[in-house]
XYZ file of C-alpha atoms in Angstrom:
757
model
C -17.034 84.988 -40.017
C -15.435 82.193 -41.923
C -16.870 78.803 -42.681
C -15.038 75.487 -42.946
C -16.088 73.200 -45.693
C -17.032 69.597 -44.891
C -14.260 68.298 -47.102
C -11.725 69.806 -44.740
C -13.115 67.845 -41.783
C -13.079 64.677 -43.808
C -9.458 65.157 -44.824
C -8.465 66.003 -41.241
C -10.197 62.879 -39.893
C -8.438 60.652 -42.442
C -5.047 62.159 -41.567
C -5.633 61.536 -37.848
C -6.669 57.934 -38.488
C -3.558 57.260 -40.576
C -1.236 58.801 -37.989
C -2.923 56.862 -35.193
C -2.588 53.601 -37.121
C 1.085 54.277 -37.800
C 1.646 55.088 -34.141
C -0.017 51.837 -32.996
C 1.443 49.596 -35.680
C 3.559 46.913 -33.954
C 7.204 46.924 -34.821
C 9.045 43.655 -35.367
C 11.587 42.464 -32.815
C 15.130 43.335 -33.841
C 17.301 42.589 -30.786
C 17.722 40.131 -27.960
C 16.616 42.715 -25.407
C 13.345 43.288 -27.264
C 12.841 39.551 -27.628
C 13.029 39.075 -23.857
C 10.638 41.892 -23.039
C 7.800 41.220 -20.574
C 9.654 38.247 -19.140
C 10.221 37.694 -15.450
C 10.981 34.765 -13.167
C 13.010 33.033 -15.869
C 16.516 31.599 -15.812
C 18.529 32.656 -18.845
C 21.506 30.728 -20.214
C 23.828 32.253 -22.853
C 26.180 29.830 -24.637
C 28.934 31.497 -26.726
C 31.129 29.937 -29.366
C 32.807 33.126 -30.612
C 35.897 34.925 -29.379
C 36.097 35.902 -25.745
C 36.082 39.626 -26.573
C 32.878 39.386 -28.608
C 30.715 37.829 -25.913
C 27.223 39.190 -25.637
C 25.986 40.439 -22.280
C 22.438 41.015 -21.192
C 21.257 43.892 -19.033
C 17.792 42.622 -18.143
C 17.351 43.228 -14.432
C 14.464 40.799 -13.953
C 16.210 37.699 -15.311
C 18.883 35.552 -13.710
C 21.310 34.533 -16.426
C 24.474 32.466 -16.762
C 27.082 32.960 -19.468
C 29.011 29.920 -20.713
C 32.041 30.472 -22.931
C 32.199 27.105 -24.668
C 35.859 27.160 -25.842
C 36.843 26.896 -22.163
C 35.048 23.548 -21.867
C 36.351 21.723 -24.916
C 38.077 19.189 -22.672
C 34.880 18.469 -20.746
C 33.634 15.046 -21.823
C 29.909 14.853 -22.333
C 27.641 12.430 -24.078
C 23.912 12.510 -24.730
C 23.715 8.786 -23.952
C 24.344 9.009 -20.216
C 23.905 11.498 -17.419
C 25.923 9.882 -14.629
C 29.336 11.504 -14.290
C 32.184 10.981 -11.862
C 33.836 14.380 -11.896
C 32.843 17.355 -9.785
C 29.772 19.195 -11.024
C 31.210 22.565 -10.038
C 33.728 22.234 -12.884
C 30.865 22.987 -15.227
C 28.321 25.812 -14.729
C 25.312 23.718 -13.702
C 22.643 24.390 -11.081
C 22.149 22.211 -7.993
C 18.382 21.811 -7.722
C 18.631 21.021 -4.000
C 20.666 24.097 -3.088
C 19.413 26.808 -5.407
C 16.244 28.228 -6.829
C 15.273 26.706 -10.154
C 12.614 28.547 -12.092
C 9.955 26.750 -14.087
C 10.828 29.040 -17.019
C 14.259 28.338 -18.501
C 15.625 30.042 -21.626
C 18.789 29.058 -23.426
C 20.380 30.935 -26.339
C 23.135 29.254 -28.332
C 25.109 32.024 -30.055
C 27.040 30.542 -32.953
C 30.199 32.273 -34.251
C 29.598 35.422 -36.262
C 32.065 34.309 -38.895
C 31.827 30.616 -39.653
C 35.461 29.838 -40.337
C 35.150 26.199 -39.399
C 33.940 23.375 -41.536
C 30.210 22.507 -41.538
C 31.003 19.285 -39.711
C 32.622 21.182 -36.837
C 29.727 23.638 -36.685
C 27.292 20.751 -36.447
C 29.394 19.288 -33.647
C 29.396 22.616 -31.785
C 25.636 22.951 -32.159
C 24.990 19.421 -30.955
C 27.345 19.932 -28.023
C 25.528 23.105 -27.010
C 22.113 21.451 -27.251
C 23.349 18.535 -25.166
C 24.675 20.857 -22.460
C 21.456 22.869 -22.367
C 19.208 19.841 -22.146
C 21.143 17.284 -20.134
C 23.865 19.110 -18.172
C 22.129 22.194 -16.843
C 20.538 20.764 -13.663
C 22.019 18.224 -11.247
C 21.865 16.867 -7.715
C 24.361 14.980 -5.601
C 23.907 11.305 -4.747
C 24.189 10.891 -0.992
C 25.231 7.243 -0.971
C 28.033 7.745 -3.498
C 30.441 10.548 -2.756
C 31.567 12.680 -5.687
C 28.774 11.233 -7.811
C 26.297 13.540 -9.468
C 23.080 12.907 -11.330
C 22.263 15.338 -14.114
C 18.580 15.847 -14.826
C 16.931 16.640 -18.116
C 16.147 20.303 -18.565
C 12.496 19.584 -19.232
C 10.230 22.257 -20.722
C 13.162 24.515 -21.598
C 13.220 26.963 -24.516
C 16.420 26.411 -26.509
C 17.181 28.842 -29.312
C 20.026 28.665 -31.832
C 20.956 32.226 -32.847
C 22.988 32.944 -35.968
C 23.441 35.612 -38.634
C 24.050 33.242 -41.520
C 21.391 32.844 -44.220
C 18.532 30.456 -43.582
C 19.627 27.706 -45.945
C 23.194 27.769 -44.643
C 21.893 27.660 -41.080
C 19.742 24.657 -41.896
C 22.703 22.854 -43.415
C 24.715 23.531 -40.255
C 22.167 21.819 -37.994
C 23.490 18.528 -36.599
C 22.631 15.299 -38.371
C 21.782 13.584 -35.099
C 18.360 12.618 -33.744
C 18.818 14.474 -30.478
C 15.995 14.276 -27.950
C 13.724 16.876 -29.453
C 10.935 17.800 -29.033
C 10.313 15.335 -26.241
C 11.623 17.532 -23.436
C 11.965 21.058 -24.726
C 11.233 23.582 -27.466
C 13.928 24.051 -30.097
C 13.940 26.982 -32.472
C 16.299 28.749 -34.868
C 16.662 32.552 -34.701
C 18.223 34.199 -37.760
C 19.196 37.859 -37.982
C 18.378 38.830 -41.584
C 19.602 41.735 -43.658
C 16.488 43.812 -42.812
C 17.653 44.070 -39.203
C 14.776 41.842 -38.124
C 14.824 38.485 -36.355
C 13.377 35.477 -38.140
C 12.068 32.570 -36.007
C 11.935 28.953 -37.267
C 10.655 25.915 -35.352
C 12.702 22.765 -35.883
C 10.531 19.624 -36.146
C 11.377 16.105 -35.112
C 13.305 14.281 -37.823
C 14.987 11.038 -38.662
C 18.701 10.552 -39.102
C 20.213 12.258 -42.174
C 16.847 13.669 -43.181
C 16.752 17.177 -44.555
C 15.043 19.970 -42.631
C 14.234 21.855 -45.822
C 10.536 22.317 -46.415
C 9.595 20.927 -42.994
C 10.184 23.967 -40.803
C 7.627 26.639 -39.956
C 9.211 30.094 -39.983
C 8.084 33.574 -39.022
C 9.839 36.205 -41.129
C 9.106 38.809 -38.468
C 8.519 38.365 -34.752
C 5.727 40.436 -33.219
C 5.027 40.372 -29.497
C 1.555 41.914 -29.539
C 0.333 40.145 -26.439
C 2.305 38.061 -23.991
C 5.988 37.396 -24.490
C 8.445 35.191 -26.318
C 7.684 32.162 -24.138
C 3.959 32.238 -24.878
C 4.701 32.665 -28.595
C 6.882 29.554 -28.675
C 4.383 27.516 -26.638
C 1.527 28.363 -28.989
C 3.384 27.663 -32.225
C 6.033 25.135 -31.251
C 3.798 22.090 -30.771
C 2.107 22.501 -34.147
C 5.131 21.137 -35.977
C 5.320 17.825 -34.119
C 4.322 14.491 -35.577
C 2.563 11.461 -34.131
C 4.316 8.256 -33.168
C 3.635 5.004 -31.350
C 5.613 4.190 -28.243
C 5.819 0.383 -28.313
C 6.901 -1.067 -31.643
C 6.205 -4.672 -30.698
C 2.505 -4.124 -30.042
C 0.170 -5.326 -32.746
C -3.465 -4.412 -33.236
C -5.593 -7.468 -32.587
C -9.183 -8.206 -33.508
C -11.657 -7.165 -30.839
C -14.193 -9.863 -31.732
C -14.222 -13.085 -29.741
C -14.295 -16.450 -31.461
C -17.786 -17.647 -30.521
C -19.508 -15.239 -28.177
C -19.070 -12.192 -30.445
C -18.415 -10.058 -27.363
C -15.714 -7.441 -27.098
C -12.485 -8.627 -25.554
C -11.228 -6.008 -23.165
C -7.619 -5.634 -22.142
C -5.411 -2.895 -20.812
C -2.978 -3.319 -23.718
C -5.772 -2.990 -26.277
C -7.107 0.112 -24.532
C -3.634 1.658 -24.562
C -3.202 0.908 -28.258
C -6.532 2.576 -28.995
C -5.505 5.676 -27.061
C -2.202 5.873 -28.944
C -3.897 5.264 -32.275
C -6.292 8.181 -31.760
C -3.408 10.621 -31.642
C -0.072 10.720 -29.920
C 2.380 13.576 -30.056
C 5.904 13.997 -28.826
C 6.254 10.473 -27.496
C 9.844 9.318 -27.435
C 10.497 6.711 -30.098
C 12.806 4.610 -27.952
C 10.582 4.737 -24.882
C 8.224 2.106 -23.560
C 4.959 2.040 -21.719
C 5.248 -0.502 -18.955
C 3.493 -1.651 -15.829
C 5.196 -0.321 -12.724
C 6.632 -2.900 -10.383
C 8.309 -2.608 -7.015
C 11.704 -1.932 -8.605
C 10.436 -0.551 -11.897
C 11.556 3.064 -11.443
C 14.781 4.415 -12.860
C 15.843 7.712 -11.321
C 18.088 8.489 -14.315
C 15.107 8.913 -16.638
C 12.549 11.587 -17.087
C 9.312 9.749 -16.378
C 5.663 10.551 -15.916
C 3.980 8.309 -13.359
C 0.256 7.616 -13.260
C -1.026 5.640 -10.284
C -4.641 4.485 -10.633
C -4.416 2.398 -7.466
C -2.250 1.687 -4.452
C -2.166 -1.955 -3.400
C -0.088 -4.630 -1.774
C -0.224 -8.289 -0.797
C -3.108 -9.899 1.102
C -4.169 -13.467 1.828
C -7.374 -15.497 1.905
C -8.210 -18.664 3.799
C -11.103 -20.703 5.130
C -9.164 -22.052 8.113
C -10.763 -21.448 11.520
C -9.855 -22.461 15.075
C -12.591 -22.885 17.742
C -11.636 -21.270 21.023
C -12.989 -20.731 24.535
C -12.702 -17.442 26.363
C -14.276 -15.919 29.459
C -16.898 -14.290 27.289
C -17.734 -17.763 25.966
C -19.121 -18.702 29.382
C -20.596 -15.280 30.031
C -22.457 -14.715 26.743
C -25.336 -17.231 27.278
C -26.087 -15.720 30.678
C -26.922 -12.340 29.118
C -25.165 -10.202 31.778
C -27.269 -7.125 31.016
C -30.467 -9.078 31.587
C -29.215 -10.579 34.847
C -28.119 -7.171 36.089
C -31.583 -5.755 35.411
C -33.153 -8.792 37.065
C -31.012 -8.390 40.181
C -31.993 -4.726 40.499
C -35.685 -5.593 40.081
C -35.551 -8.457 42.619
C -33.744 -6.350 45.218
C -36.227 -3.527 44.729
C -39.358 -5.683 45.041
C -37.914 -7.568 48.031
C -37.005 -4.368 49.823
C -40.406 -2.791 49.212
C -42.458 -5.852 50.177
C -40.331 -6.591 53.263
C -40.720 -3.005 54.444
C -44.494 -3.042 53.893
C -44.874 -6.389 55.679
C -42.730 -5.223 58.600
C -44.749 -2.072 59.291
C -48.197 -3.585 58.846
C -50.377 -3.510 61.943
C -51.660 -7.011 61.307
C -48.782 -9.462 61.323
C -49.146 -12.563 59.143
C -46.504 -15.171 58.303
C -45.212 -14.417 54.805
C -41.903 -15.195 53.023
C -41.157 -12.664 50.306
C -38.140 -14.709 49.094
C -40.195 -17.773 48.341
C -42.884 -15.795 46.550
C -40.371 -14.047 44.232
C -38.543 -17.314 43.581
C -41.803 -19.092 42.719
C -42.805 -16.425 40.209
C -39.405 -16.657 38.510
C -39.924 -20.396 37.958
C -43.538 -19.863 36.877
C -44.910 -21.444 40.042
C -47.685 -20.173 42.363
C -46.465 -18.584 45.561
C -48.300 -18.235 48.867
C -49.630 -14.723 49.539
C -51.594 -13.878 52.753
C -55.249 -13.178 52.099
C -55.277 -9.805 53.827
C -52.184 -8.576 51.955
C -53.670 -9.804 48.697
C -56.635 -7.466 49.131
C -54.542 -4.312 49.606
C -54.239 -2.050 46.568
C -50.489 -1.487 46.946
C -49.638 -5.189 47.025
C -51.946 -5.971 44.122
C -50.278 -3.310 41.946
C -46.686 -4.108 42.965
C -46.883 -7.890 42.844
C -49.138 -7.877 39.760
C -46.606 -5.874 37.773
C -43.829 -8.130 39.010
C -45.698 -11.306 38.031
C -46.348 -9.966 34.516
C -42.712 -8.945 34.108
C -41.433 -12.294 35.380
C -43.559 -14.223 32.864
C -42.240 -12.145 29.944
C -38.711 -12.345 31.312
C -38.619 -16.103 31.758
C -40.192 -16.904 28.391
C -37.926 -14.492 26.489
C -34.844 -15.698 28.325
C -35.649 -19.324 27.599
C -35.584 -18.617 23.855
C -32.271 -16.785 24.107
C -30.708 -19.555 26.181
C -31.850 -22.287 23.784
C -30.322 -20.388 20.857
C -27.039 -19.699 22.625
C -26.611 -23.129 24.191
C -27.092 -24.942 20.882
C -24.753 -22.619 18.959
C -21.235 -23.828 18.096
C -18.218 -22.329 19.737
C -16.676 -19.084 18.569
C -13.921 -19.495 16.008
C -10.724 -17.605 15.229
C -9.394 -17.026 11.718
C -6.132 -15.235 10.816
C -6.791 -11.618 9.947
C -3.308 -10.178 9.399
C 0.155 -11.426 8.571
C 1.273 -11.310 12.198
C -1.176 -14.152 12.876
C 0.697 -16.295 10.338
C 4.029 -16.178 12.126
C 5.445 -19.461 13.301
C 8.826 -18.460 14.689
C 10.326 -14.998 14.965
C 13.682 -16.027 13.551
C 14.250 -12.690 11.880
C 13.664 -10.787 15.121
C 16.321 -12.984 16.705
C 18.656 -12.270 13.794
C 18.092 -8.516 14.162
C 18.905 -8.651 17.872
C 22.191 -10.399 17.147
C 23.090 -8.046 14.265
C 22.351 -4.869 16.226
C 24.433 -6.115 19.149
C 27.375 -7.890 17.491
C 27.235 -6.587 13.916
C 27.133 -8.555 10.678
C 28.973 -11.770 11.423
C 29.320 -15.042 9.582
C 26.542 -17.487 10.564
C 29.177 -20.154 11.270
C 30.899 -17.798 13.723
C 27.718 -16.810 15.563
C 28.310 -19.506 18.166
C 31.443 -17.674 19.310
C 29.296 -14.841 20.670
C 27.714 -14.823 24.126
C 24.199 -14.386 22.748
C 21.335 -16.633 23.807
C 21.349 -20.020 22.080
C 17.878 -19.568 20.571
C 18.977 -16.236 19.044
C 22.012 -17.902 17.477
C 19.842 -20.711 16.097
C 17.391 -18.201 14.611
C 20.206 -16.180 13.025
C 21.753 -19.252 11.400
C 18.385 -20.621 10.229
C 17.467 -17.312 8.572
C 20.621 -17.107 6.446
C 20.556 -20.827 5.683
C 17.029 -20.495 4.286
C 18.096 -17.427 2.303
C 20.965 -19.329 0.669
C 18.701 -22.273 -0.210
C 16.277 -20.023 -2.071
C 19.112 -18.242 -3.862
C 20.250 -21.584 -5.226
C 16.720 -22.284 -6.470
C 16.472 -18.853 -8.067
C 19.847 -18.988 -9.797
C 19.772 -22.648 -10.720
C 20.763 -23.626 -14.241
C 18.811 -26.112 -16.382
C 21.587 -28.712 -16.242
C 21.986 -28.402 -12.481
C 19.815 -30.527 -10.189
C 18.510 -28.478 -7.252
C 15.353 -29.462 -5.395
C 13.381 -28.255 -2.417
C 14.566 -28.862 1.117
C 11.412 -29.725 3.068
C 13.091 -31.301 6.093
C 12.465 -28.225 8.254
C 8.851 -27.673 7.180
C 6.384 -27.904 10.050
C 2.752 -28.387 9.145
C 1.802 -26.937 12.515
C 2.746 -23.654 10.850
C 0.763 -22.017 8.083
C 1.346 -22.911 4.452
C 1.947 -19.660 2.553
C 0.945 -20.598 -0.978
C 1.053 -18.204 -3.920
C 0.855 -18.396 -7.683
C 3.692 -18.971 -10.133
C 3.786 -16.107 -12.660
C 5.310 -16.991 -15.995
C 5.838 -13.382 -17.132
C 7.996 -12.077 -14.298
C 11.323 -13.516 -15.404
C 11.550 -15.473 -12.128
C 9.415 -18.509 -12.952
C 11.263 -20.739 -10.495
C 9.791 -19.329 -7.277
C 6.266 -18.589 -6.078
C 5.252 -14.961 -6.109
C 5.181 -14.371 -2.349
C 8.427 -16.237 -1.714
C 10.070 -14.140 -4.419
C 8.780 -10.983 -2.718
C 10.330 -12.002 0.609
C 13.570 -12.928 -1.139
C 13.746 -9.452 -2.716
C 13.210 -7.950 0.722
C 16.150 -10.020 1.948
C 18.166 -8.641 -1.012
C 17.479 -5.122 0.257
C 18.759 -6.173 3.659
C 21.980 -7.467 2.111
C 22.373 -4.212 0.143
C 21.998 -2.293 3.393
C 24.741 -4.418 4.907
C 27.075 -3.786 1.967
C 26.492 -0.016 1.970
C 26.813 0.598 5.694
C 27.655 -2.378 7.904
C 27.292 -0.242 11.053
C 23.643 0.618 10.451
C 21.146 -0.790 12.931
C 18.208 -2.646 11.411
C 14.652 -1.638 12.201
C 12.523 -4.627 13.176
C 9.373 -2.732 12.259
C 10.579 -1.945 8.740
C 11.586 -5.530 7.955
C 9.077 -7.360 10.158
C 7.620 -9.185 7.132
C 10.844 -11.195 6.947
C 9.612 -13.168 9.967
C 7.565 -15.088 7.387
C 10.777 -15.849 5.483
C 11.126 -19.014 7.506
C 11.905 -22.621 6.651
C 9.102 -23.755 8.967
C 6.558 -22.412 6.475
C 5.798 -24.242 3.255
C 5.566 -22.019 0.185
C 4.802 -24.836 -2.267
C 1.834 -27.190 -2.688
C 2.251 -30.710 -1.354
C 4.183 -32.949 -3.730
C 5.836 -30.123 -5.663
C 9.341 -30.824 -6.950
C 11.720 -29.123 -9.345
C 12.928 -32.509 -10.541
C 9.775 -33.018 -12.626
C 10.959 -30.507 -15.215
C 9.063 -27.502 -16.545
C 6.431 -26.048 -14.241
C 2.857 -26.557 -15.443
C 1.173 -23.392 -14.164
C -2.422 -24.561 -14.650
C -1.736 -27.796 -12.753
C -0.079 -25.927 -9.897
C -3.015 -23.524 -9.783
C -5.452 -26.409 -9.286
C -3.233 -27.988 -6.623
C -3.105 -24.737 -4.698
C -6.883 -24.419 -4.962
C -7.351 -27.982 -3.676
C -5.255 -27.302 -0.586
C -6.906 -23.967 0.153
C -10.504 -25.246 -0.026
C -9.682 -28.102 2.361
C -9.662 -25.400 5.062
C -6.468 -26.638 6.625
C -3.755 -24.429 8.015
C -3.193 -22.939 4.566
C -3.466 -19.423 3.158
C -3.253 -18.139 -0.394
C -1.211 -14.944 -0.759
C -1.506 -12.625 -3.742
C -1.805 -9.047 -4.900
C -4.848 -7.225 -3.608
C -6.719 -6.786 -6.887
C -5.988 -10.354 -8.036
C -6.869 -11.802 -4.639
C -10.237 -10.039 -4.625
C -11.117 -11.722 -7.927
C -9.902 -15.086 -6.586
C -12.044 -14.570 -3.479
C -15.127 -13.931 -5.626
C -14.434 -17.054 -7.685
C -13.972 -19.352 -4.671
C -17.013 -17.925 -2.882
C -19.126 -18.511 -5.980
C -17.862 -22.023 -6.723
C -17.772 -23.177 -3.071
C -20.910 -21.637 -1.517
C -20.839 -23.969 1.510
C -17.400 -22.766 2.553
C -16.780 -19.457 4.277
C -13.639 -17.691 3.046
C -11.898 -14.797 4.765
C -9.580 -12.103 3.419
C -6.967 -10.362 5.510
C -7.841 -6.870 6.643
C -4.385 -5.421 6.001
C -1.937 -5.462 3.125
C 1.845 -5.659 3.381
C 4.559 -4.416 1.033
C 2.188 -1.866 -0.448
C 3.318 -0.119 -3.608
C 1.773 2.137 -6.243
C 0.602 0.379 -9.355
C 0.056 2.090 -12.654
C 1.745 3.221 -15.849
C 5.180 4.754 -16.435
C 5.642 7.050 -19.431
C 9.239 7.642 -20.439
C 9.767 11.216 -21.590
C 6.179 12.018 -22.566
C 6.413 15.815 -22.198
C 3.167 17.128 -23.721
C 2.015 13.918 -25.375
C -1.673 13.770 -26.242
C -1.598 10.068 -25.419
C -0.688 10.938 -21.845
C -3.497 13.475 -21.592
C -6.067 11.055 -22.968
C -4.856 8.277 -20.718
C -5.359 10.524 -17.695
C -8.894 11.213 -18.889
C -9.531 7.469 -19.167
C -8.209 6.967 -15.637
C -10.250 9.782 -14.115
C -13.398 8.510 -15.835
C -12.851 5.022 -14.389
C -12.467 3.387 -17.803
C -8.951 2.117 -17.148
C -9.853 0.521 -13.807
C -12.956 -1.114 -15.258
C -11.058 -2.594 -18.219
C -8.247 -3.818 -15.977
C -10.681 -5.571 -13.634
C -12.565 -7.123 -16.543
C -9.303 -8.410 -18.005
C -8.439 -10.126 -14.730
C -11.913 -11.627 -14.444
C -11.619 -13.117 -17.929
C -9.012 -15.525 -16.575
C -11.762 -17.304 -14.621
C -14.248 -17.335 -17.496
C -13.890 -21.045 -18.348
C -12.285 -22.077 -15.065
C -13.875 -24.987 -13.218
C -13.515 -25.752 -9.496
C -10.745 -28.161 -8.590
C -12.869 -29.882 -5.907
C -16.567 -30.710 -6.261
C -18.786 -30.174 -3.212
C -21.429 -32.868 -2.675
C -25.026 -31.810 -2.177
C -25.694 -34.045 0.856
C -23.681 -33.369 3.942
C -23.583 -35.491 7.073
C -25.474 -33.641 9.819
C -23.357 -32.753 12.802
C -24.442 -33.008 16.415
C -24.329 -29.531 17.904
C -25.591 -30.588 21.357
C -22.186 -31.732 22.539
C -19.567 -30.443 24.887
C -17.893 -28.895 21.882
C -20.551 -26.166 21.813
C -21.955 -23.850 24.441
C -23.674 -26.746 26.216
C -20.924 -26.488 28.829
C -22.738 -23.400 30.040
C -25.675 -25.588 31.193
C -23.529 -27.149 33.894
C -22.244 -23.756 34.988
C -25.784 -22.403 35.098
C -27.054 -25.422 37.073
C -24.282 -25.079 39.617
C -24.990 -21.368 39.989
C -28.714 -22.009 40.569
C -27.950 -24.701 43.145
C -25.669 -22.284 44.953
C -28.386 -19.622 44.985
C -30.916 -22.178 46.264
C -28.620 -23.161 49.125
C -28.138 -19.514 50.073
C -31.906 -18.916 50.086
C -32.430 -22.054 52.199
C -29.846 -20.857 54.709
C -31.482 -17.433 54.965
C -35.011 -18.816 55.406
C -33.998 -21.507 57.912
C -31.419 -19.424 59.685
C -32.911 -20.077 63.169
C -32.996 -23.860 62.820
C -29.619 -23.920 61.125
C -28.179 -21.669 63.836
C -29.614 -23.856 66.612
C -28.247 -26.966 64.876
C -24.788 -25.465 64.508
C -24.859 -24.258 68.153
C -25.847 -27.694 69.405
C -23.049 -29.313 67.456
C -20.619 -26.753 68.833
C -21.795 -27.429 72.423
C -21.436 -31.163 71.952
C -17.959 -30.726 70.598
C -16.991 -28.522 73.538
C -18.498 -30.999 76.019
C -16.606 -33.830 74.354
C -13.344 -31.902 74.577
C -13.995 -31.144 78.261
C -14.731 -34.762 79.111
C -11.617 -35.817 77.249
C -9.482 -33.447 79.284
C -11.036 -34.649 82.585
C -10.343 -38.271 81.683
C -6.730 -37.426 80.894
C -6.254 -35.683 84.274
C -7.763 -38.660 86.143
C -5.373 -41.055 84.430
C -2.378 -38.927 85.422
C -3.412 -38.860 89.129
C -3.812 -42.642 89.223
C -0.325 -43.175 87.809
C 1.282 -40.895 90.392
C -0.407 -42.737 93.283
C 0.888 -46.105 92.116
C 4.443 -44.828 91.900
C 4.361 -43.459 95.427
C 3.074 -46.730 96.824
C 5.894 -48.700 95.281
C 8.552 -46.440 96.767
C 7.302 -46.777 100.367
C 7.083 -50.446 100.119
């Protein structure tokens, strides 16, 4: 029997641990195949600048890759400043995003020549050209309206790698001295194959023109893919080398303290500056943060859109129109109450008539008169013997109690209804504001005869009113174009000859920051809608126009007034505060005038007018037209922290609260344009202008019912009277006929006598 010493076990355990550690020690990546391990669902792009025979191929079965031999595309003109090209996109290996699958993971490897025989300037040009192709000319789609026109999209979130075998310092010197769009859209790294047969990875930071990369790059001398893959490695380390920047250079930090109140001044711009100041990464230096307008989007840019609200245009007014409808006469009668009363009266009459008919002791009794007397709170005659019966006491007692409650309650309702003013109508949507449907007439003529000159419309066989509407629409469009495009030295004023004050005045504010200070806001909106119609005509003259899509252009009518009374362009520069007070004066007069504005601004205006004019009832329209998303547009934000923090502010409601407070600050020191007096002249409501007309209808109805009851109760006497009159009439007719016959016989006798003689 042999024994093993403990030292042997210790040595054996140490040897096993060392071998296990060596076996599990990760090895650095040394080839492109190893670098792309554990990757799937990625599109791979290989860009070669070497000889055709030395092209590198990739055998990864799970990746879709495209090889581009760059010397074949030297004649292809590209520029990083534009992405709208005229030539066919199939001349260059790009992917149509509408006809092919585009993965969210896109890898691009730029393989520089193995032997750098060219000058450093040419190498920089080749590198820049490759980066431009990978970022801006890899994805495209065709524009439908313009044949043979293609829009190239930015290859956002792509992983672009420059691979070379030259030493690190030489590779850095060969990088292009051009501030290409990095790292705003994609990750850019430098892969160097060193002499130890390992791959070295360097992340290229954002830089200014002609600034050296030396000392500013983060490099990994060896690449280890312990967990994940190459994409996750670049995502985790690539953003750490970016710097902070501010998007809008013209913004200036202002003091938050007010002059006297010492309260914080809140504004959307100040909130945005604070968010950017806290930390912003990868925001494009030449980009802007702007409020989105109807035509504020540019499809050629890579933009991030944030929409905190979705609004449009609404209107407010205090104008009302009294009206009379069938329900106006029916409401004071309380139809439900009268229906219940009729059922009760018929029931009690039927029951009491049946009981009285089958009683053994007959007594004269009129059930009609008794029920009618109780309704008018009068005492009715009830036979003594019937009064003593239990059934009659219960039935008629319940009826008398119900009639007292009914008549007293109904009197109160009638007094309230008859003294109330008439129902009124107020416009609730933009269709109620229409005066003439000139645009509908224009659409009918266009869809039938095509786009014709307004002066030649009379040559068609269309209805005259359609021709007049077509000509009036384009005439009004040309007049507003002259006002919009007028020059300071050119005298152009309003044409108010066609304005009808039987139509609504569509007033809106003048905004000094829109670039179109000449026209009111709502008129400018309708004019832009007319521009779209003209663009549709220029693109496809054969297209039929949808009346529903452009129905708002029915308000684009010369019969409506879009300006306050007395406004003229001949007075010189527009005083916006004065025009605001004039518009307010006309609106609060409650004439046929509405104030049109954006939904959020109109709500604040409604609160102000309701607070300053408490004796006036204002109404807001229930629908909005020309709705559009409103928010913020970020140009090329990629993974900016400012964008993330702005989304947090929006989701928390901070942005909306600050925006509303900023709008409310405009009315902080604003005073009402018209003062309302405390004493008002009392109006007489008991006139024919109210529901007092119903009294005459009710009186006539009661008289008719009384006559019917009288006829039923006195049917025997009335029947005998009618029969006697009928008999007298018949006797009179008979006597008249007998007298006529006697006169004829006498005449015949006289004639015969004369002949014989």
